Amino acid sequence: MKQQYTTLLFDLDGTLVDSGEGIMRSAEHALNHFGIEVADYRTLRPFVGPPLEDSFIDFYGFTPEQAAEAVEVYRERHAAIGMYEEELYPGVLDFLREVKRRGYTTAIATSKMRFQADIVVKEIFPELSPYIDKVFGRDDEGLIHTKADVINDGLKQLQITNLHEVLMIGDRRFDIEGAKVCGLDSMGVLFGYGDRPEMEQAGADYICESYDEMLQYL
């Protein structure tokens, strides 16, 4: 029996948009700024998903001050070039069209800065806009930082009163773990930047390999 969800929260990178190229090359650019050479930018896949500051600290031992500088260098390159290296996943528009036909409220809950996510949805891929009701992301003040923070902000703005009606969908453990912190069910997708063991370990309620499979649970 299907759970009666009414609202779907989507991660952006690795779930609706294949943004890995732009993120990894921009992270490489930031590391080069600090004299760190990367043999193959594709080894920076772990940068896709979590907050950038955390990645520079966790993977390269940066201090918070260095991480903040790295993020600024990253953003300069990403805003000028990286955003335009992104692509929509094949089939995503058909999937979202069907989701809206079924009457779901849809929103993006991303670890990107909110203004960056707005640019992606409204300017780079405006074809997404008709199918996305709201966009939630990190704020400039640093009050909304973790995925759980983003989700909670979205729940408040959407005036959600029944958490059982909301499903969080994403490709990394941060999406699944954030959903759990907020009391939501979660769906892990395998066409992004995570894998099945990561989804299973994080405790995803559903794990899907394609948009078609996702629709079977909605």
Coordinates of C-alpha atoms in Angstrom, one line a residue:
M1 CA 0.0 0.0 0.0
K2 CA 1.3 3.4 -1.0
Q3 CA 1.9 6.0 1.7
Q4 CA -0.4 9.0 1.1
Y5 CA 2.2 11.8 0.6
T6 CA 1.0 15.2 -0.5
T7 CA 4.3 17.1 -0.6
L8 CA 7.6 16.1 -2.2
L9 CA 10.9 17.8 -1.2
F10 CA 13.7 17.3 -3.8
D11 CA 17.4 17.7 -3.5
L12 CA 18.7 19.6 -6.6
D13 CA 22.2 18.4 -7.4
G14 CA 22.3 14.8 -8.3
T15 CA 18.5 14.4 -8.1
L16 CA 16.9 16.8 -10.7
V17 CA 20.1 18.3 -12.2
D18 CA 23.4 16.7 -13.0
S19 CA 25.6 19.4 -11.6
G20 CA 28.7 17.3 -10.9
E21 CA 30.9 18.7 -13.7
G22 CA 30.5 22.3 -12.5
I23 CA 30.8 21.6 -8.8
M24 CA 33.9 19.4 -9.2
R25 CA 35.7 21.7 -11.6
S26 CA 34.9 24.7 -9.4
A27 CA 36.2 22.8 -6.3
E28 CA 39.4 22.0 -8.3
H29 CA 39.7 25.7 -9.1
A30 CA 39.4 26.6 -5.4
L31 CA 42.0 24.0 -4.4
N32 CA 44.4 25.2 -7.1
H33 CA 44.1 28.7 -5.5
F34 CA 45.7 27.2 -2.4
G35 CA 48.4 25.5 -4.4
I36 CA 46.7 22.0 -4.2
E37 CA 46.9 20.2 -7.5
V38 CA 44.2 17.6 -8.3
A39 CA 45.3 14.8 -10.7
D40 CA 41.7 14.1 -11.8
Y41 CA 38.9 16.5 -11.0
R42 CA 36.4 13.6 -10.9
T43 CA 38.0 12.4 -7.6
L44 CA 36.1 15.4 -6.1
R45 CA 32.7 13.7 -6.4
P46 CA 32.3 13.8 -2.6
F47 CA 32.0 17.6 -2.9
V48 CA 28.6 17.1 -4.6
G49 CA 26.0 17.2 -1.9
P50 CA 27.2 18.5 1.4
P51 CA 27.9 22.2 2.3
L52 CA 31.1 23.3 0.6
E53 CA 32.7 24.6 3.8
D54 CA 32.4 21.2 5.4
S55 CA 33.9 19.5 2.4
F56 CA 37.0 21.7 2.3
I57 CA 37.5 21.1 6.1
D58 CA 36.7 17.4 6.1
F59 CA 38.6 16.3 3.0
Y60 CA 41.5 18.8 2.9
G61 CA 41.9 19.8 6.6
F62 CA 41.2 23.5 5.9
T63 CA 40.6 25.8 8.8
P64 CA 37.2 27.5 8.9
E65 CA 38.9 30.7 7.6
Q66 CA 40.6 28.9 4.7
A67 CA 37.3 27.1 3.9
A68 CA 35.4 30.4 3.8
E69 CA 38.1 31.8 1.3
A70 CA 37.9 28.6 -0.7
V71 CA 34.1 28.9 -1.0
E72 CA 34.5 32.4 -2.3
V73 CA 37.0 31.4 -4.9
Y74 CA 34.7 28.4 -5.8
R75 CA 31.7 30.7 -6.2
E76 CA 33.4 33.1 -8.5
R77 CA 34.2 30.3 -10.9
H78 CA 30.9 28.5 -10.4
A79 CA 28.8 31.6 -11.0
A80 CA 30.8 32.5 -14.2
I81 CA 31.2 29.0 -15.7
G82 CA 30.2 26.1 -13.4
M83 CA 26.5 26.7 -13.4
Y84 CA 26.5 26.4 -17.2
E85 CA 28.2 23.0 -17.1
E86 CA 25.1 21.5 -15.5
E87 CA 22.5 19.4 -17.3
L88 CA 19.0 18.2 -16.6
Y89 CA 18.8 14.5 -16.1
P90 CA 17.0 12.7 -19.0
G91 CA 13.4 12.2 -18.2
V92 CA 13.2 14.6 -15.3
L93 CA 10.7 16.9 -17.0
D94 CA 8.3 14.0 -17.8
F95 CA 8.7 12.8 -14.2
L96 CA 7.9 16.2 -12.7
R97 CA 5.0 16.7 -15.1
E98 CA 3.5 13.5 -13.9
V99 CA 4.1 14.4 -10.3
K100 CA 2.2 17.6 -10.7
R101 CA -0.6 15.9 -12.6
R102 CA -1.0 13.7 -9.6
G103 CA -1.5 16.8 -7.5
Y104 CA 1.7 16.9 -5.4
T105 CA 3.1 20.1 -3.8
T106 CA 6.7 20.2 -4.9
A107 CA 9.7 22.0 -3.5
I108 CA 13.5 22.0 -3.7
A109 CA 15.5 21.6 -0.5
T110 CA 19.1 22.0 -1.4
S111 CA 22.5 22.6 0.3
K112 CA 23.1 25.3 -2.3
M113 CA 22.6 28.9 -1.3
R114 CA 19.0 29.8 -1.9
F115 CA 19.9 32.5 -4.5
Q116 CA 22.0 30.0 -6.4
A117 CA 19.2 27.4 -6.5
D118 CA 16.8 30.1 -7.7
I119 CA 19.2 30.9 -10.6
V120 CA 19.3 27.3 -11.6
V121 CA 15.6 26.8 -11.6
K122 CA 14.5 30.2 -12.9
E123 CA 17.3 31.2 -15.3
I124 CA 19.5 28.2 -16.3
F125 CA 16.7 25.7 -16.5
P126 CA 13.4 27.7 -16.6
E127 CA 11.7 24.7 -17.9
L128 CA 11.8 23.4 -14.3
S129 CA 9.8 26.4 -13.0
P130 CA 6.3 25.2 -13.8
Y131 CA 6.8 22.1 -11.8
I132 CA 8.5 23.5 -8.7
D133 CA 6.3 25.4 -6.2
K134 CA 9.0 26.6 -3.8
V135 CA 12.8 26.6 -3.5
F136 CA 14.6 26.3 -0.2
G137 CA 18.3 26.5 0.4
R138 CA 21.0 27.9 2.7
D139 CA 20.8 31.5 3.7
D140 CA 23.4 34.3 3.6
E141 CA 23.3 34.7 7.4
G142 CA 24.5 31.2 8.2
L143 CA 21.3 30.4 10.2
I144 CA 20.3 27.8 7.7
H145 CA 23.3 25.6 7.2
T146 CA 22.7 21.8 7.3
K147 CA 20.3 19.8 5.2
A148 CA 18.1 19.4 8.3
D149 CA 18.0 23.2 8.7
V150 CA 16.9 23.6 5.0
I151 CA 14.2 21.0 5.4
N152 CA 12.9 22.5 8.6
D153 CA 12.8 25.9 7.0
G154 CA 10.8 24.5 4.1
L155 CA 8.3 22.7 6.4
K156 CA 7.7 26.0 8.3
Q157 CA 7.2 28.0 5.1
L158 CA 4.9 25.4 3.6
Q159 CA 3.0 25.3 6.9
I160 CA 3.2 21.5 7.1
T161 CA 1.3 20.1 10.1
N162 CA 1.5 16.4 9.3
L163 CA 5.1 15.2 8.7
H164 CA 3.8 11.8 7.4
E165 CA 2.5 13.5 4.3
V166 CA 6.0 14.7 3.3
L167 CA 8.7 12.7 1.4
M168 CA 12.3 13.9 1.0
I169 CA 14.0 12.7 -2.1
G170 CA 17.8 12.9 -2.7
D171 CA 21.0 11.1 -3.9
R172 CA 23.3 11.5 -0.8
R173 CA 23.2 10.4 2.8
F174 CA 22.9 14.0 3.8
D175 CA 19.4 14.1 2.3
I176 CA 18.3 10.9 4.0
E177 CA 19.9 11.8 7.4
G178 CA 18.4 15.3 7.2
A179 CA 14.9 13.9 6.6
K180 CA 15.3 11.6 9.6
V181 CA 16.3 14.5 11.8
C182 CA 13.1 16.3 10.7
G183 CA 10.9 13.2 11.1
L184 CA 10.3 12.6 7.4
D185 CA 10.3 9.6 5.2
S186 CA 13.0 9.6 2.6
M187 CA 13.7 8.2 -0.9
G188 CA 17.3 7.7 -2.1
V189 CA 18.0 7.8 -5.8
L190 CA 20.9 5.9 -7.4
F191 CA 21.4 7.9 -10.6
G192 CA 23.1 10.8 -8.8
Y193 CA 26.3 10.8 -6.7
G194 CA 25.5 8.3 -4.0
D195 CA 25.2 4.5 -4.1
R196 CA 23.0 1.8 -2.7
P197 CA 25.2 1.0 0.4
E198 CA 25.2 4.8 1.2
M199 CA 21.4 4.9 1.0
E200 CA 21.0 1.7 3.0
Q201 CA 23.4 2.8 5.7
A202 CA 21.6 6.2 6.0
G203 CA 18.3 4.4 6.3
A204 CA 16.3 5.5 3.2
D205 CA 12.7 4.3 3.3
Y206 CA 12.8 3.7 -0.5
I207 CA 15.7 3.3 -2.9
C208 CA 15.1 3.8 -6.6
E209 CA 17.2 3.5 -9.7
S210 CA 15.1 5.7 -12.1
Y211 CA 12.3 8.2 -12.3
D212 CA 9.9 5.5 -13.5
E213 CA 10.6 3.4 -10.4
M214 CA 10.1 6.5 -8.2
L215 CA 6.6 7.0 -9.6
Q216 CA 5.7 3.5 -8.4
Y217 CA 5.8 4.7 -4.8
L218 CA 4.0 8.0 -5.4

